[in-house]
MMTF fields as JSON, N, C-alpha, C and O atoms, coordinates in Angstrom:
{
  "mmtfVersion": "1.0.0",
  "mmtfProducer": "UNKNOWN",
  "numBonds": 459,
  "numAtoms": 460,
  "numGroups": 115,
  "numChains": 1,
  "numModels": 1,
  "chainsPerModel": [1],
  "groupsPerChain": [115],
  "chainIdList": ["A"],
  "bondAtomList": [4, 2, 8, 6, 12, 10, 16, 14, 20, 18, 24, 22, 28, 26, 32, 30, 36, 34, 40, 38, 44, 42, 48, 46, 52, 50, 56, 54, 60, 58, 64, 62, 68, 66, 72, 70, 76, 74, 80, 78, 84, 82, 88, 86, 92, 90, 96, 94, 100, 98, 104, 102, 108, 106, 112, 110, 116, 114, 120, 118, 124, 122, 128, 126, 132, 130, 136, 134, 140, 138, 144, 142, 148, 146, 152, 150, 156, 154, 160, 158, 164, 162, 168, 166, 172, 170, 176, 174, 180, 178, 184, 182, 188, 186, 192, 190, 196, 194, 200, 198, 204, 202, 208, 206, 212, 210, 216, 214, 220, 218, 224, 222, 228, 226, 232, 230, 236, 234, 240, 238, 244, 242, 248, 246, 252, 250, 256, 254, 260, 258, 264, 262, 268, 266, 272, 270, 276, 274, 280, 278, 284, 282, 288, 286, 292, 290, 296, 294, 300, 298, 304, 302, 308, 306, 312, 310, 316, 314, 320, 318, 324, 322, 328, 326, 332, 330, 336, 334, 340, 338, 344, 342, 348, 346, 352, 350, 356, 354, 360, 358, 364, 362, 368, 366, 372, 370, 376, 374, 380, 378, 384, 382, 388, 386, 392, 390, 396, 394, 400, 398, 404, 402, 408, 406, 412, 410, 416, 414, 420, 418, 424, 422, 428, 426, 432, 430, 436, 434, 440, 438, 444, 442, 448, 446, 452, 450, 456, 454],
  "bondOrderList": [1, 1, 1, 1, 1, 1, 1, 1, 1, 1, 1, 1, 1, 1, 1, 1, 1, 1, 1, 1, 1, 1, 1, 1, 1, 1, 1, 1, 1, 1, 1, 1, 1, 1, 1, 1, 1, 1, 1, 1, 1, 1, 1, 1, 1, 1, 1, 1, 1, 1, 1, 1, 1, 1, 1, 1, 1, 1, 1, 1, 1, 1, 1, 1, 1, 1, 1, 1, 1, 1, 1, 1, 1, 1, 1, 1, 1, 1, 1, 1, 1, 1, 1, 1, 1, 1, 1, 1, 1, 1, 1, 1, 1, 1, 1, 1, 1, 1, 1, 1, 1, 1, 1, 1, 1, 1, 1, 1, 1, 1, 1, 1, 1, 1],
  "groupList": [{"groupName": "UNK", "atomNameList": ["N", "CA", "C", "O"], "elementList": ["N", "C", "C", "O"], "formalChargeList": [0, 0, 0, 0], "bondAtomList": [1, 0, 2, 1, 3, 2], "bondOrderList": [1, 1, 2], "singleLetterCode": "X", "chemCompType": "L-PEPTIDE LINKING"}],
  "groupTypeList": [0, 0, 0, 0, 0, 0, 0, 0, 0, 0, 0, 0, 0, 0, 0, 0, 0, 0, 0, 0, 0, 0, 0, 0, 0, 0, 0, 0, 0, 0, 0, 0, 0, 0, 0, 0, 0, 0, 0, 0, 0, 0, 0, 0, 0, 0, 0, 0, 0, 0, 0, 0, 0, 0, 0, 0, 0, 0, 0, 0, 0, 0, 0, 0, 0, 0, 0, 0, 0, 0, 0, 0, 0, 0, 0, 0, 0, 0, 0, 0, 0, 0, 0, 0, 0, 0, 0, 0, 0, 0, 0, 0, 0, 0, 0, 0, 0, 0, 0, 0, 0, 0, 0, 0, 0, 0, 0, 0, 0, 0, 0, 0, 0, 0, 0],
  "groupIdList": [1, 2, 3, 4, 5, 6, 7, 8, 9, 10, 11, 12, 13, 14, 15, 16, 17, 18, 19, 20, 21, 22, 23, 24, 25, 26, 27, 28, 29, 30, 31, 32, 33, 34, 35, 36, 37, 38, 39, 40, 41, 42, 43, 44, 45, 46, 47, 48, 49, 50, 51, 52, 53, 54, 55, 56, 57, 58, 59, 60, 61, 62, 63, 64, 65, 66, 67, 68, 69, 70, 71, 72, 73, 74, 75, 76, 77, 78, 79, 80, 81, 82, 83, 84, 85, 86, 87, 88, 89, 90, 91, 92, 93, 94, 95, 96, 97, 98, 99, 100, 101, 102, 103, 104, 105, 106, 107, 108, 109, 110, 111, 112, 113, 114, 115],
  "secStructList": [7, 7, 3, 3, 3, 3, 3, 7, 6, 6, 7, 2, 2, 2, 2, 2, 2, 2, 2, 2, 2, 2, 2, 6, 6, 7, 7, 7, 3, 3, 3, 3, 6, 6, 6, 1, 7, 7, 7, 2, 2, 2, 2, 2, 2, 2, 2, 2, 2, 2, 6, 7, 7, 4, 4, 4, 4, 5, 7, 1, 1, 1, 2, 2, 2, 2, 2, 6, 6, 6, 6, 1, 6, 6, 7, 7, 2, 2, 2, 2, 2, 2, 2, 2, 2, 2, 7, 4, 4, 4, 5, 7, 1, 7, 3, 3, 3, 3, 6, 6, 3, 3, 3, 3, 7, 1, 1, 4, 4, 4, 4, 4, 4, 4, 7],
  "xCoordList": [28.132, 28.988, 30.163, 30.774, 30.464, 31.561, 32.897, 32.99, 33.907, 35.264, 36.144, 36.029, 37.017, 37.935, 39.348, 39.605, 40.264, 41.676, 42.462, 42.357, 43.25, 44.204, 45.457, 46.152, 45.731, 46.622, 47.788, 47.66, 48.934, 50.092, 50.484, 51.014, 50.239, 50.509, 51.978, 52.288, 52.88, 54.305, 54.705, 55.826, 53.802, 54.099, 53.648, 52.493, 54.551, 54.243, 53.1, 52.174, 53.151, 52.097, 50.75, 49.713, 50.769, 49.534, 48.953, 47.749, 49.799, 49.335, 48.823, 47.806, 49.517, 49.086, 47.744, 46.895, 47.551, 46.294, 45.147, 44.07, 45.364, 44.336, 44.003, 42.831, 45.011, 44.777, 44.002, 43.125, 44.303, 43.596, 42.111, 41.253, 41.82, 40.416, 39.729, 38.623, 40.376, 39.785, 39.584, 38.607, 40.501, 40.353, 39.111, 38.56, 38.683, 37.493, 36.237, 35.191, 36.354, 35.204, 34.858, 33.777, 35.759, 35.522, 36.159, 37.344, 35.364, 35.843, 35.91, 34.945, 37.031, 37.104, 37.226, 37.68, 36.807, 37.105, 38.586, 39.03, 39.349, 40.796, 41.137, 40.843, 41.766, 42.244, 43.76, 44.389, 44.337, 45.794, 46.162, 46.163, 46.476, 46.622, 47.809, 47.872, 48.746, 49.82, 49.333, 49.873, 48.308, 47.708, 46.607, 46.483, 45.816, 44.722, 44.923, 44.322, 45.764, 46.077, 44.871, 44.041, 44.782, 43.703, 43.949, 45.092, 42.87, 42.971, 43.306, 43.285, 43.609, 43.854, 42.629, 42.761, 41.441, 40.207, 40.057, 39.682, 40.347, 40.266, 41.291, 40.996, 42.491, 43.523, 43.1, 43.305, 42.517, 42.048, 40.968, 40.943, 40.08, 39.033, 39.656, 39.274, 40.611, 41.276, 42.005, 41.941, 42.694, 43.413, 42.448, 42.74, 41.311, 40.306, 39.804, 39.706, 39.484, 38.998, 40.056, 39.731, 41.31, 42.413, 42.774, 43.348, 42.431, 42.815, 44.308, 44.916, 44.895, 46.329, 46.588, 45.748, 47.756, 48.187, 48.825, 49.231, 48.916, 49.566, 50.986, 51.39, 51.734, 53.111, 53.146, 54.099, 52.113, 52.065, 51.774, 52.06, 51.212, 50.896, 51.964, 51.812, 53.026, 54.05, 55.183, 55.743, 55.508, 56.665, 57.901, 57.997, 58.825, 60.002, 61.168, 62.122, 61.115, 62.25, 62.163, 63.071, 61.089, 60.941, 61.743, 61.874, 62.281, 63.09, 62.277, 62.837, 60.968, 60.101, 60.021, 59.694, 60.321, 60.272, 61.207, 60.797, 62.44, 63.383, 63.106, 63.221, 62.741, 62.462, 61.355, 61.404, 60.37, 59.257, 59.578, 58.75, 60.776, 61.171, 60.495, 60.389, 60.037, 59.29, 60.181, 59.685, 61.487, 62.411, 62.609, 63.295, 62.022, 62.096, 61.147, 60.023, 61.576, 60.703, 59.511, 58.545, 59.565, 58.484, 57.418, 56.565, 57.462, 56.482, 55.099, 54.94, 54.12, 52.76, 52.013, 52.413, 50.929, 50.085, 49.56, 49.504, 49.177, 48.651, 49.715, 49.395, 50.96, 52.035, 52.272, 52.548, 52.161, 52.345, 51.237, 51.508, 49.996, 48.862, 49.003, 48.752, 49.399, 49.589, 50.675, 50.521, 51.764, 52.851, 52.406, 52.777, 51.619, 51.136, 50.204, 50.204, 49.415, 48.542, 49.371, 49.041, 50.445, 51.306, 52.211, 52.442, 52.721, 53.622, 53.017, 53.398, 52.095, 51.384, 52.274, 51.847, 53.506, 54.414, 54.715, 55.182, 54.451, 54.691, 53.639, 53.817, 52.556, 51.458, 51.765, 52.038, 51.716, 51.892, 50.739, 49.615, 51.014, 50.015, 50.091, 51.061, 49.056, 47.764, 46.8, 46.95, 45.83, 44.754, 43.484, 43.167, 42.753, 41.483, 40.378, 40.491, 39.312, 38.168, 36.949, 36.666, 36.233, 34.987, 33.971, 34.064, 32.998, 32.013, 32.69, 33.365, 32.498, 33.106, 34.333, 34.683, 34.977, 36.181, 37.29, 37.036, 38.522, 39.676, 40.802, 40.882, 41.662, 42.818, 43.976, 43.795, 45.159, 46.384, 46.8, 46.903, 47.04, 47.38, 48.834, 49.508, 49.316, 50.686, 50.629, 50.653, 50.555, 50.541, 49.16, 48.192, 49.064, 47.788, 46.623, 45.487, 46.891, 45.827, 45.133, 44.037, 45.751, 45.112, 43.745, 42.851, 43.574, 42.325, 41.164, 40.001, 41.462, 40.394, 39.542, 38.393, 40.086, 39.354, 38.171, 37.216, 38.213, 37.181, 36.214, 35.276, 36.432, 35.53, 34.676, 33.857],
  "yCoordList": [-19.256, -19.859, -20.535, -19.97, -21.738, -22.457, -22.054, -21.736, -22.081, -21.751, -22.949, -23.53, -23.302, -24.412, -23.898, -23.095, -24.37, -24.04, -25.333, -26.234, -25.411, -26.501, -26.034, -25.126, -26.663, -26.13, -27.06, -28.284, -26.434, -27.159, -26.458, -25.348, -27.071, -26.403, -26.059, -25.262, -26.638, -26.326, -25.095, -24.604, -24.598, -23.473, -22.152, -22.012, -21.206, -19.904, -19.202, -18.711, -19.148, -18.464, -19.151, -18.491, -20.446, -21.19, -20.879, -20.663, -20.857, -20.517, -19.079, -18.805, -18.163, -16.764, -16.612, -15.834, -17.348, -17.281, -17.825, -17.229, -18.935, -19.502, -18.52, -18.319, -17.912, -16.931, -15.731, -15.218, -15.273, -14.147, -14.463, -13.63, -15.66, -16.075, -16.11, -15.591, -16.715, -16.852, -15.484, -15.285, -14.54, -13.189, -12.495, -11.594, -12.908, -12.336, -13.15, -12.959, -14.056, -14.834, -16.003, -16.58, -16.352, -17.459, -18.718, -18.736, -19.758, -21.057, -21.979, -22.685, -21.982, -22.774, -24.269, -24.701, -25.032, -26.461, -26.556, -26.038, -27.204, -27.3, -28.681, -29.714, -28.657, -29.896, -29.859, -29.063, -30.725, -30.843, -31.696, -32.925, -31.005, -31.679, -32.642, -33.462, -32.561, -33.553, -34.867, -35.933, -34.784, -35.964, -36.521, -37.736, -35.632, -35.994, -35.263, -34.214, -35.812, -35.113, -35.018, -35.925, -33.906, -33.803, -34.767, -35.061, -35.242, -36.11, -35.251, -34.022, -35.905, -35.17, -34.345, -33.199, -34.919, -34.182, -32.954, -31.881, -33.108, -31.963, -30.899, -29.705, -31.328, -30.366, -29.59, -28.379, -30.28, -29.604, -28.577, -27.484, -28.934, -28.005, -26.788, -25.652, -27.023, -25.919, -25.012, -23.788, -25.606, -24.813, -23.932, -22.769, -24.491, -23.719, -22.553, -21.423, -22.835, -21.779, -20.705, -19.522, -21.111, -20.169, -19.401, -18.314, -19.977, -19.362, -19.484, -18.606, -20.586, -20.809, -22.049, -22.944, -22.084, -23.303, -24.207, -23.734, -25.495, -26.384, -25.935, -26.025, -25.456, -25.025, -23.836, -23.691, -22.983, -21.816, -22.203, -21.431, -23.38, -23.857, -24.818, -25.393, -24.984, -25.973, -25.389, -24.346, -26.069, -25.694, -26.364, -27.591, -25.566, -26.086, -26.422, -27.07, -26.006, -26.224, -27.526, -27.85, -28.264, -29.543, -30.62, -30.58, -31.582, -32.636, -33.47, -34.031, -33.558, -34.334, -33.716, -34.398, -32.429, -31.735, -32.414, -32.731, -32.631, -33.309, -34.804, -35.41, -35.399, -36.843, -37.209, -38.262, -36.332, -36.589, -36.155, -36.311, -35.61, -35.199, -33.927, -33.688, -33.109, -31.909, -30.754, -29.711, -30.938, -29.897, -29.912, -29.046, -30.876, -30.927, -29.884, -29.735, -29.164, -28.146, -28.731, -28.016, -30.001, -30.606, -31.304, -32.015, -31.106, -31.732, -31.141, -29.925, -32.011, -31.553, -31.167, -31.542, -30.417, -30.062, -31.312, -31.367, -32.313, -33.557, -34.244, -34.781, -34.236, -34.846, -34.083, -34.682, -32.758, -31.946, -32.227, -32.414, -32.26, -32.533, -33.918, -34.097, -34.88, -36.242, -36.272, -36.932, -35.561, -35.513, -34.818, -35.246, -33.755, -33.058, -33.946, -33.881, -34.77, -35.695, -36.764, -37.186, -37.191, -38.225, -37.655, -38.297, -36.444, -35.78, -34.43, -33.403, -34.406, -33.163, -32.034, -30.879, -32.342, -31.248, -30.314, -29.194, -30.765, -29.946, -28.855, -27.962, -28.915, -27.956, -26.704, -26.775, -25.555, -24.275, -24.108, -24.524, -23.507, -23.379, -22.018, -21.281, -21.698, -22.36, -21.957, -20.907, -22.797, -22.491, -22.366, -23.235, -21.271, -21.056, -21.051, -20.389, -21.794, -21.867, -21.351, -21.757, -20.444, -19.901, -19.906, -19.115, -20.809, -20.928, -21.365, -22.393, -20.564, -20.901, -20.036, -19.801, -19.567, -18.761, -19.387, -20.065, -19.149, -19.645, -18.627, -17.852, -18.644, -17.755, -18.465, -19.293, -18.121, -18.612, -17.618, -16.423, -18.09, -17.214, -16.795, -16.941, -16.285, -15.768, -14.425, -14.363, -13.37, -13.248, -13.592, -13.671, -13.795, -14.184, -13.259, -13.717, -11.98, -11.01, -11.29, -10.784, -12.084, -12.439, -13.069, -12.894, -13.801, -14.526, -13.584, -13.978, -12.369, -11.421, -11.073, -10.659, -11.235, -10.921, -11.852, -11.487, -13.049, -14.045, -14.279, -15.065, -13.604, -13.831, -12.598, -12.599],
  "zCoordList": [-32.443, -33.442, -32.745, -31.838, -33.177, -32.537, -33.159, -34.345, -32.329, -32.741, -32.391, -31.312, -33.319, -33.128, -33.335, -34.232, -32.491, -32.677, -32.815, -31.982, -33.878, -34.053, -33.333, -33.789, -32.213, -31.194, -30.903, -30.921, -30.635, -30.13, -28.829, -28.875, -27.679, -26.407, -26.18, -25.294, -26.954, -26.815, -27.629, -27.496, -28.464, -29.353, -28.72, -28.317, -28.638, -28.036, -28.756, -28.11, -30.084, -30.851, -30.654, -30.591, -30.56, -30.344, -28.962, -28.827, -27.953, -26.599, -26.554, -25.916, -27.223, -27.243, -27.95, -27.514, -29.034, -29.769, -28.928, -28.89, -28.262, -27.386, -26.267, -25.95, -25.672, -24.601, -25.126, -24.431, -26.332, -26.937, -27.107, -26.814, -27.579, -27.723, -26.365, -26.212, -25.385, -24.052, -23.392, -22.671, -23.633, -23.083, -23.646, -23.014, -24.808, -25.436, -25.123, -25.742, -24.159, -23.72, -24.623, -24.507, -25.514, -26.44, -25.871, -25.54, -25.762, -25.298, -26.513, -26.806, -27.219, -28.448, -28.176, -27.116, -29.162, -29.154, -29.476, -30.501, -28.625, -28.801, -29.362, -28.761, -30.533, -31.139, -31.109, -31.806, -30.296, -30.283, -31.49, -31.433, -32.584, -33.867, -33.939, -34.855, -33.0, -32.984, -32.376, -32.672, -31.524, -30.91, -31.812, -31.972, -32.397, -33.285, -34.61, -34.838, -35.48, -36.729, -37.656, -37.705, -38.393, -39.38, -40.545, -40.898, -41.121, -42.295, -43.513, -43.445, -44.61, -45.852, -46.231, -46.661, -46.075, -46.407, -45.505, -45.977, -44.214, -43.294, -43.659, -43.611, -44.021, -44.417, -45.66, -45.738, -46.624, -47.84, -47.502, -48.068, -46.581, -46.147, -45.462, -45.744, -44.566, -43.871, -44.852, -44.737, -45.809, -46.809, -47.603, -47.884, -47.956, -48.704, -47.853, -48.333, -46.583, -45.69, -45.467, -45.366, -45.392, -45.181, -46.448, -46.384, -47.601, -48.864, -49.122, -49.733, -48.65, -48.795, -49.639, -49.73, -50.248, -50.921, -49.874, -48.813, -50.162, -49.195, -48.838, -47.678, -49.817, -49.552, -48.588, -47.822, -48.619, -47.733, -46.281, -45.365, -46.069, -44.716, -44.189, -43.111, -44.943, -44.655, -43.824, -44.161, -42.741, -41.912, -42.5, -42.534, -42.951, -43.65, -42.72, -43.15, -41.483, -40.576, -39.79, -39.024, -39.971, -39.273, -40.001, -41.225, -39.246, -39.864, -40.849, -41.791, -40.644, -41.542, -42.941, -43.912, -43.033, -44.322, -45.329, -46.445, -44.939, -45.826, -45.901, -46.967, -44.767, -44.731, -45.734, -46.369, -45.862, -46.778, -48.207, -49.104, -48.422, -49.766, -50.242, -51.445, -49.3, -49.668, -50.107, -50.531, -50.006, -50.44, -51.964, -52.507, -52.638, -54.104, -54.704, -54.224, -55.74, -56.334, -57.101, -57.367, -57.454, -58.24, -57.38, -57.912, -56.079, -55.185, -55.473, -55.581, -55.593, -55.893, -54.615, -53.513, -54.78, -53.644, -52.951, -51.723, -53.732, -53.153, -52.298, -51.238, -52.735, -51.957, -50.654, -49.615, -50.721, -49.513, -48.512, -47.325, -48.975, -48.088, -47.464, -46.272, -48.262, -47.754, -46.679, -45.652, -46.919, -45.928, -44.648, -43.555, -44.766, -43.571, -42.764, -41.534, -43.427, -42.707, -41.997, -40.889, -42.644, -42.062, -40.97, -39.946, -41.201, -40.268, -39.859, -40.42, -38.909, -38.58, -38.072, -38.057, -37.654, -37.249, -38.418, -38.212, -39.639, -40.823, -41.01, -41.838, -40.257, -40.411, -39.6, -38.401, -40.272, -39.567, -38.593, -38.874, -37.462, -36.41, -35.77, -35.942, -35.031, -34.864, -35.977, -36.602, -36.204, -37.15, -36.333, -35.521, -36.555, -35.873, -36.924, -37.956, -36.651, -37.549, -36.805, -35.678, -37.463, -36.917, -38.047, -38.986, -37.944, -39.027, -40.312, -40.356, -41.368, -42.655, -42.946, -44.102, -41.877, -42.002, -41.172, -40.177, -41.6, -40.848, -40.945, -41.899, -39.948, -39.928, -39.255, -38.361, -39.707, -39.107, -38.034, -38.309, -36.822, -35.702, -35.681, -34.662, -36.771, -36.897, -37.582, -38.811, -36.839, -35.385, -34.829, -35.585, -33.53, -32.927, -33.286, -33.41, -33.453, -33.758, -35.091, -35.329, -35.957, -37.233, -37.03, -37.858, -35.939, -35.743, -35.39, -35.488, -34.991, -34.641, -35.855, -35.703, -37.053, -38.286, -38.495, -39.181, -37.918, -38.207, -37.052, -37.182, -35.924, -34.783, -34.52, -33.601]
}
């Protein structure tokens, strides 16, 4: 079964999650999502696999959060997904996908549930 990690090499949790997978002999497909951002369709798929709402996957401390107007309480899920596709720094990381399951590596041990 293939494993994919949506990875940011500058993020400690992302590096720890990748190392955890590699320590278990898993060589995941690494997608540096800031270089190759997921499309809106991919984000919707990831959200479904994670069982999260778009707001739950949203990083609120990034400057793009306010720039995109996401601090408004009336922002729709579609607007959040669109903003995450446009500004991938808004996506919480890392996300690991294994088959038809996904987990957020916060903490990194969360991903052990799906592998």
